[in-house]
Coordinates of C-alpha atoms in Angstrom, one line a residue:
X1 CA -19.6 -12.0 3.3
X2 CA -17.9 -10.3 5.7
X3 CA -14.7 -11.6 8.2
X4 CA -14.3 -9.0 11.5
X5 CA -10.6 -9.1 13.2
X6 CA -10.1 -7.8 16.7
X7 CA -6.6 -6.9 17.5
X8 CA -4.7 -7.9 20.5
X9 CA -3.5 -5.2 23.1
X10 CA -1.5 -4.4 25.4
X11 CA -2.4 -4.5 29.0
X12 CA -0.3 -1.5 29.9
X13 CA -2.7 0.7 28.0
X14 CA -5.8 2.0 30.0
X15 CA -8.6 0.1 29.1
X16 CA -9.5 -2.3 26.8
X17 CA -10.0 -0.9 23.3
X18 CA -11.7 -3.3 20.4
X19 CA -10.3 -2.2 17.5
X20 CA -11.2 -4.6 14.1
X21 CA -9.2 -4.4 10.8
X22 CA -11.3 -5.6 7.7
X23 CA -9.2 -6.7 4.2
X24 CA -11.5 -6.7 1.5
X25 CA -10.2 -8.5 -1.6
X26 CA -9.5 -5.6 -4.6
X27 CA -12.0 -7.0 -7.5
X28 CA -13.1 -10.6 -6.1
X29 CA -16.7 -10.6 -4.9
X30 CA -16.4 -14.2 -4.0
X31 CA -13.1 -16.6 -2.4
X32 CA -13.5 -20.2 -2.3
X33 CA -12.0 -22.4 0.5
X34 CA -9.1 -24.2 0.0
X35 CA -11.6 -27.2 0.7
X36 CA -14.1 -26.5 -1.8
X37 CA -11.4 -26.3 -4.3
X38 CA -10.1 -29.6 -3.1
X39 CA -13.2 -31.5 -2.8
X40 CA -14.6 -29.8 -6.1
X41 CA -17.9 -28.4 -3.5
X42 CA -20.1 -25.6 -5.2
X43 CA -19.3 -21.7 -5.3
X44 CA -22.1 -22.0 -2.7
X45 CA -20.5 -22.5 -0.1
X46 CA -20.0 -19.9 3.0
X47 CA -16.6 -21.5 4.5
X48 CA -13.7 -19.0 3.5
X49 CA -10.4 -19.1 4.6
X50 CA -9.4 -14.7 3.8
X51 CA -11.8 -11.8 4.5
X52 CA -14.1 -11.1 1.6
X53 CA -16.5 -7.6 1.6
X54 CA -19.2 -8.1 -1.3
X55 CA -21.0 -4.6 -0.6
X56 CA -17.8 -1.9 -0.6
X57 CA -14.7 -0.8 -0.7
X58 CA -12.9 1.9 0.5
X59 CA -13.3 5.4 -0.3
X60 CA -11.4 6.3 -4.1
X61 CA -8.5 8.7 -3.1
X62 CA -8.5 12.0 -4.6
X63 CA -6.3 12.6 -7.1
X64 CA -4.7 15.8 -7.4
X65 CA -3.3 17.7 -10.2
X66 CA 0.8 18.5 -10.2
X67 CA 1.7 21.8 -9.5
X68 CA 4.2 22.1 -11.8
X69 CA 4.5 23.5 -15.7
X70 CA 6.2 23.5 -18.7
X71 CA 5.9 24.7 -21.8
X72 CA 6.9 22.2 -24.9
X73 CA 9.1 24.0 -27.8
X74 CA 7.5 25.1 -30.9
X75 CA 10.4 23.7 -33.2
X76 CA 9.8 20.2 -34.9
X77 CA 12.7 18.4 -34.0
X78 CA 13.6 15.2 -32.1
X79 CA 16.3 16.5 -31.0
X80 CA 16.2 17.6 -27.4
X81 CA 17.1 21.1 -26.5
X82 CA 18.0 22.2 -22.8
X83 CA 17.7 25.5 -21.3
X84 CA 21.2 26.5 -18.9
X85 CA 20.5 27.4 -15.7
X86 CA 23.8 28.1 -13.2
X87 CA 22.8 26.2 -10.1
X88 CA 22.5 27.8 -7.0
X89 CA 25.2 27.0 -3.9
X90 CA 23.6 25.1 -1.5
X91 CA 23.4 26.6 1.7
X92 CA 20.6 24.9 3.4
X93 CA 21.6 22.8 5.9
X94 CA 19.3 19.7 6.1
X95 CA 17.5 19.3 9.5
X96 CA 15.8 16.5 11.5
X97 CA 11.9 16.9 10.1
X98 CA 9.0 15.8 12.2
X99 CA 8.5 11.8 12.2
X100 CA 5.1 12.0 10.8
X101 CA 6.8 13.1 7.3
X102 CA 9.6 11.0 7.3
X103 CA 7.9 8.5 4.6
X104 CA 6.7 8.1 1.0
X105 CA 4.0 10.2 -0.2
X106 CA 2.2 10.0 -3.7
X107 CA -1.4 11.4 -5.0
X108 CA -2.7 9.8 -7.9
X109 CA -0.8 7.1 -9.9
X110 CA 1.5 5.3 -7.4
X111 CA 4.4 4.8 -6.1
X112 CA 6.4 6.2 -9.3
X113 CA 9.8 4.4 -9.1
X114 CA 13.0 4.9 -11.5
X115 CA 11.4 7.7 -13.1
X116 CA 14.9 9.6 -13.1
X117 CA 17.9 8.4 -13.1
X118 CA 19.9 11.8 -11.8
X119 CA 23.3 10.1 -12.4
X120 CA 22.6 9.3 -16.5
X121 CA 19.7 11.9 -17.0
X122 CA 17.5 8.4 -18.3
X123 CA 14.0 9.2 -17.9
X124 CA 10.9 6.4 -18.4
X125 CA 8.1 6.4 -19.8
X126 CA 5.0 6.6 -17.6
X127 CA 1.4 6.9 -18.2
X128 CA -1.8 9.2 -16.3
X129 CA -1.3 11.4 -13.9
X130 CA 0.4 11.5 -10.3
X131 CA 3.1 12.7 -7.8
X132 CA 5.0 11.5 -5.5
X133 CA 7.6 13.1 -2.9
X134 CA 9.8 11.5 -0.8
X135 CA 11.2 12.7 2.9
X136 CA 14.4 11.6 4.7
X137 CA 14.8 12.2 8.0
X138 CA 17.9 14.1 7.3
X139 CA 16.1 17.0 5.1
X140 CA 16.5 15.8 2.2
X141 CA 13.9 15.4 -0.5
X142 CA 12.7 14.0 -3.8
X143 CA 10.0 15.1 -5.8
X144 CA 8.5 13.4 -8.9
X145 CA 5.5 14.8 -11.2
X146 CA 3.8 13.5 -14.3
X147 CA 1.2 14.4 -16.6
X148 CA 0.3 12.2 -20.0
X149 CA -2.3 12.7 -22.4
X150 CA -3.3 10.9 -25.5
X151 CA -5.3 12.4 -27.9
X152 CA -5.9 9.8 -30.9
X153 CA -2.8 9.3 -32.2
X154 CA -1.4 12.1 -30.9
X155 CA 0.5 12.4 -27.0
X156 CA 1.7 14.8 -24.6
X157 CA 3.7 14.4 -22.0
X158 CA 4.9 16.9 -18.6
X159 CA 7.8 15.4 -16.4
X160 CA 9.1 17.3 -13.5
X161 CA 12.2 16.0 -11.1
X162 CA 13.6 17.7 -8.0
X163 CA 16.0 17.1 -5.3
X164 CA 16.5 19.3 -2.4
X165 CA 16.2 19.8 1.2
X166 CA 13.2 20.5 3.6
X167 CA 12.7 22.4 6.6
X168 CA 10.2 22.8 9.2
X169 CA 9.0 25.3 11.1
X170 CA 5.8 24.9 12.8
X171 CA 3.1 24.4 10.0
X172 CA 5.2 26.0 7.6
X173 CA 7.3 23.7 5.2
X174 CA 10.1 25.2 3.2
X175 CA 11.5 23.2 -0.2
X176 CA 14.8 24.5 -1.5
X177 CA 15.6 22.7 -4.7
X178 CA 18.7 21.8 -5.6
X179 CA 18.0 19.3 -8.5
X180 CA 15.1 20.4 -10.8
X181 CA 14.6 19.4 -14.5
X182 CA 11.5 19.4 -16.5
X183 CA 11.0 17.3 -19.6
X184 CA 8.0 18.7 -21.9
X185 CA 7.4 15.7 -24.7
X186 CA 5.0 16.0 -27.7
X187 CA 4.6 13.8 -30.7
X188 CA 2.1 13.9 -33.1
X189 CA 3.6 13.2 -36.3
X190 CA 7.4 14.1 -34.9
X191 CA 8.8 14.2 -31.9
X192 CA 9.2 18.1 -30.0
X193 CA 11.4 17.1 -26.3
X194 CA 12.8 20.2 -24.6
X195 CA 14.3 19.1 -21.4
X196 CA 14.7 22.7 -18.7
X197 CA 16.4 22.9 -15.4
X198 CA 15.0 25.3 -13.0
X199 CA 13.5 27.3 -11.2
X200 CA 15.4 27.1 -8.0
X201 CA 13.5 29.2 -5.7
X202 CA 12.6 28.2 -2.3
X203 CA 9.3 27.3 -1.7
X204 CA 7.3 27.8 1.4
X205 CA 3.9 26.1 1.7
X206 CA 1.8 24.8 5.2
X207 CA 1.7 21.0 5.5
X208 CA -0.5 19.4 7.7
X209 CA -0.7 15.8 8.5
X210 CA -3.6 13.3 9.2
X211 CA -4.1 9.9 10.9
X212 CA -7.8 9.0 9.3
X213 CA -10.4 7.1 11.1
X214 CA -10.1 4.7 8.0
X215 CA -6.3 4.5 9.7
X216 CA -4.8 6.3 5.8
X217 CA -2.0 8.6 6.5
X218 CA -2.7 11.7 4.5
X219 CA -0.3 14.4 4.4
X220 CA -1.5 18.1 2.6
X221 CA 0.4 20.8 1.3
X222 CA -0.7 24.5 0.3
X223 CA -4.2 25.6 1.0
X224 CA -7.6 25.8 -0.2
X225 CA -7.8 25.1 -4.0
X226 CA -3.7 24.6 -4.6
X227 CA -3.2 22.4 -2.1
X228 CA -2.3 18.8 -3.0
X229 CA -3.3 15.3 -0.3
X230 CA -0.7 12.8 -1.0
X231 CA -1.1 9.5 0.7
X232 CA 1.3 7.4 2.7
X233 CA 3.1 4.3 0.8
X234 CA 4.6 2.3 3.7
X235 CA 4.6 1.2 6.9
X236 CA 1.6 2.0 9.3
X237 CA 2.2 1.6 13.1
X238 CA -1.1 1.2 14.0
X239 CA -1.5 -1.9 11.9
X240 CA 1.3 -3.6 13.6
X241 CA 0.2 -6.4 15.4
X242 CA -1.8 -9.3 15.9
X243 CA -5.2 -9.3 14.3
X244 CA -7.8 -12.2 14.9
X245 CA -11.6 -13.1 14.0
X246 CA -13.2 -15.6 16.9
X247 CA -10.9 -17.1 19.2
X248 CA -8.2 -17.9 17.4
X249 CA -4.7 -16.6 17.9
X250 CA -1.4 -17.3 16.6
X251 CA 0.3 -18.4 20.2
X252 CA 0.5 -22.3 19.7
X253 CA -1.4 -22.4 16.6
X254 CA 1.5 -23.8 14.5
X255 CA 5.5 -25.1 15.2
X256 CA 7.6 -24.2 11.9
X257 CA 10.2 -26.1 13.8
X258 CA 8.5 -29.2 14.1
X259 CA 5.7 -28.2 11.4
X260 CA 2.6 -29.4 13.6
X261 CA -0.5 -27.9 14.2
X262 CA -2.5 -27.6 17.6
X263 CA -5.6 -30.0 16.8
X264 CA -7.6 -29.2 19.3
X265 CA -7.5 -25.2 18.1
X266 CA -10.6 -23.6 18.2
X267 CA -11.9 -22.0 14.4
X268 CA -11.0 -18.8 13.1
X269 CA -8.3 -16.9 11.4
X270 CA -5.4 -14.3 13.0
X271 CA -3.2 -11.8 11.4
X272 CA 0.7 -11.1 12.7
X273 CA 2.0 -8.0 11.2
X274 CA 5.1 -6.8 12.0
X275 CA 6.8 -3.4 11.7
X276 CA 9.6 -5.5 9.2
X277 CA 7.4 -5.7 6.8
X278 CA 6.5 -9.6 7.2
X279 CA 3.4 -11.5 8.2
X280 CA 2.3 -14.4 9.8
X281 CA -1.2 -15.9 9.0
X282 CA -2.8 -18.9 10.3
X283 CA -6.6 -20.6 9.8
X284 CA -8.6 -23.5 11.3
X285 CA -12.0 -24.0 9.4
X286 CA -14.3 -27.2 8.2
X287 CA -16.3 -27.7 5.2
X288 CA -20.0 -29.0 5.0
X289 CA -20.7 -32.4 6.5
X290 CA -21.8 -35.1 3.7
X291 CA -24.9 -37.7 4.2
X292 CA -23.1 -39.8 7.3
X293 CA -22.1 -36.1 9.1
X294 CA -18.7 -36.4 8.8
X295 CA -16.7 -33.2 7.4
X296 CA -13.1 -32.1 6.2
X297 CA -11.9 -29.8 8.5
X298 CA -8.2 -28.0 7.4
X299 CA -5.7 -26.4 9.5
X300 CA -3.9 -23.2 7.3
X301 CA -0.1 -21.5 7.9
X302 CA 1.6 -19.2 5.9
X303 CA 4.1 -16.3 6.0
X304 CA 5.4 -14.2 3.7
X305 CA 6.1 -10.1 2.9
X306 CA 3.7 -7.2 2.8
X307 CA 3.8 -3.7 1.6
X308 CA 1.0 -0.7 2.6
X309 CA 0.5 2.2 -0.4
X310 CA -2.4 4.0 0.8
X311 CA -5.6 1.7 1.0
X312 CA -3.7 -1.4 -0.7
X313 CA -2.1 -4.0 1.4
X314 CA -0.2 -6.5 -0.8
X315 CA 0.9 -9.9 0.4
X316 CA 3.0 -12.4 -0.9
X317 CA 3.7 -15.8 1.2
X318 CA 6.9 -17.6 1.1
X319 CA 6.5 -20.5 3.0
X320 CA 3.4 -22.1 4.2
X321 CA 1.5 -25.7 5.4
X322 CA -1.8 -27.1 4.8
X323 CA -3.2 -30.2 6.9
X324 CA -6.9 -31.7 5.5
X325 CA -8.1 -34.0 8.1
X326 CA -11.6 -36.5 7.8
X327 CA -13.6 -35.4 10.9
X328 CA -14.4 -39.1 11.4
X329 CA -12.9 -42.8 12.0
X330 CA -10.3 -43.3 11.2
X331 CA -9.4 -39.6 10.3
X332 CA -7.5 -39.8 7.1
X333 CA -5.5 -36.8 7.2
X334 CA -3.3 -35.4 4.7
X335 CA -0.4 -32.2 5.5
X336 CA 2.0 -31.2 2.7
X337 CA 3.9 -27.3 2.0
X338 CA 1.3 -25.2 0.3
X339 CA 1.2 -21.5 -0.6
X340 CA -1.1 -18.8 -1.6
X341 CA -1.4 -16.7 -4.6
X342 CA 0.2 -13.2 -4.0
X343 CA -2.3 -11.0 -3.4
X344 CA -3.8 -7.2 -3.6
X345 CA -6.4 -6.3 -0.8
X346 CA -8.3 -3.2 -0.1
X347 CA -7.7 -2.5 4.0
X348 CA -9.7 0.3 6.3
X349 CA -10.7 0.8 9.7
X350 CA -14.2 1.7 10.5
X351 CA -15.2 3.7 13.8
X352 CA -12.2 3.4 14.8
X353 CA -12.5 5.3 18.3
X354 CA -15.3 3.2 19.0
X355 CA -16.4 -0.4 18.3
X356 CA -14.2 -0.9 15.2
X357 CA -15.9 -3.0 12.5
X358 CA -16.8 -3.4 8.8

């Protein structure tokens, strides 16, 4: 079951382009509508009120292994011991780095958050394998690398933190650390922790950055075998918008003010995504039309937060109406606040510089 949404453009642009985002639900092969829950109809039905793909998902993204190491102590001791290392001066002066790498990029488990405190030298637990580095616009930098492994009762563990700043110079990307700490962690009966700071060695690597066809930001550093494609989590411009399937559209649909609905809407479903991180989302739909041919029809409005990490889009609503309404005489209708379930979907484009669709 598959729900296409063209997106609205501007007229300004040359051309007409028809570009269609799909949101497959991560996990669920089939949605009920909101009035086959309420009426108690069969998981038969084909009246859904969110975009459902049954035969795909997006493409796994690689995951790639960290580039750092450490070597765990020898001693058996729970004690941690730290290696001294004299910090260098910093002398870089941080620099205004290309747009495109201004963001949040992880490979593998994602996004890693509070995985180092640098003020109390806390770290936590984490589990897998993954990386993530993050660029202000400023220069500066903040790299985070783990790597756990559990062999029956027995765990290892490889944590790497970094601060710095960036620069760039055409394809070539310079890291100068000026925070690094490494925390090698090994128990298997007792407990071996060495905790390490250094090396603080510049580091010059290419970078290259990609907007996919499946409309995932990648961005690659180093080359052929030791480089590592981290994927963007946050905001992407070109889902920004307003995204519909049939005619529907969001301009009249629904007054939050006076919390009506335009009755005479044609069916569909629309999208509003905007750059702030919130969305609007509104529905008309009916269900299936009993012995006499008369049918509940439902009008749907909801808006809420989202957040973009790689393929996943997340949504939660926040406020949100329903109106259920008897398509005939004398139209018993019923409206009351109604939210969603927060929710985890799995977005991409497809032929995207032609007729986009899923």
């Amino acid at each position: 079951m598959v729900s296409l949404f063209c997106k609205q453009h501007n007229y300004l642009t040359s051309g007409l382009l028809g570009v269609i985002l799909t949101l497959a639900l991560v996990g669920v092969s089939e949605w009920r509508s909101v009035y086959a829950v309420d009426a108690g109809e069969s998981d038969t039905t084909n009246a859904i009120y969110l975009p459902i793909v049954t035969v795909g998902k997006a493409e796994a993204q690689p995951i790639a292994t960290p580039t750092f190491t450490a070597t765990p102590t020898t001693a058996s001791t729970a004690t941690p011991t730290t290696t001294p290392t004299v910090k260098p001066t910093v002398t870089t002066i941080p620099s205004t780095l290309p747009h495109q790498l201004v963001a949040t990029w992880y490979s593998g488990n994602a996004p890693l958050n509070d995985f180092y405190n640098p003020q109390t030298g806390e770290w936590r637990d984490v589990n897998g394998l993954g990386q993530m580095i993050v660029f202000a616009n400023d220069g500066a930098y903040t790299y985070t690398g783990f790597l756990r492994l559990q062999v029956g009762a027995c765990r290892s563990e490889v944590s790497t933190y970094k601060q710095g700043t960036a620069a760039v110079s055409g394809n070539a990307l310079t890291l100068t650390p000026t925070l690094v700490k490494t925390r090698s962690l090994m128990i298997c009966g007792n407990t071996q922790e060495t905790i390490t700071d250094g090396p603080y060695d510049p580091i010059i690597q290419p970078w290259t950055f990609v907007d996919g066809d499946d409309g995932h930001e990648q961005l690659t550093i180093g080359t052929a075998s030791e480089a590592t494609t981290y994927y963007k989590a946050g905001m992407v411009q070109s889902l920004a918008g307003v995204w519909q399937s049939d005619d529907l559209g969001p301009i009249g649909f629904y007054s939050p003010a006076t919390t009506t609905f335009d009755l005479e809407s044609s069916e569909g479903m629309w999208f509003d995504f905007g750059l702030d991180g919130r969305y609007r989302y509104g529905e008309r739909n009916h269900g299936t039309a009993d012995d006499e041919g008369c049918f509940n029809q439902w009008w749907i409005y909801q808006e809420g937060t989202y957040t973009v990490v790689g393929g996943r889009l997340s949504m939660t609503p926040q406020t949100g109406m329903l109106r259920q309404q008897n398509s005939c005489p004398p139209y018993e209708a019923v409206q009351n606040p109604w939210l969603d379930d927060a929710r985890d979907y799995t977005w991409f484009y497809r032929d995207r510089n032609a007729d986009i669709k899923l």
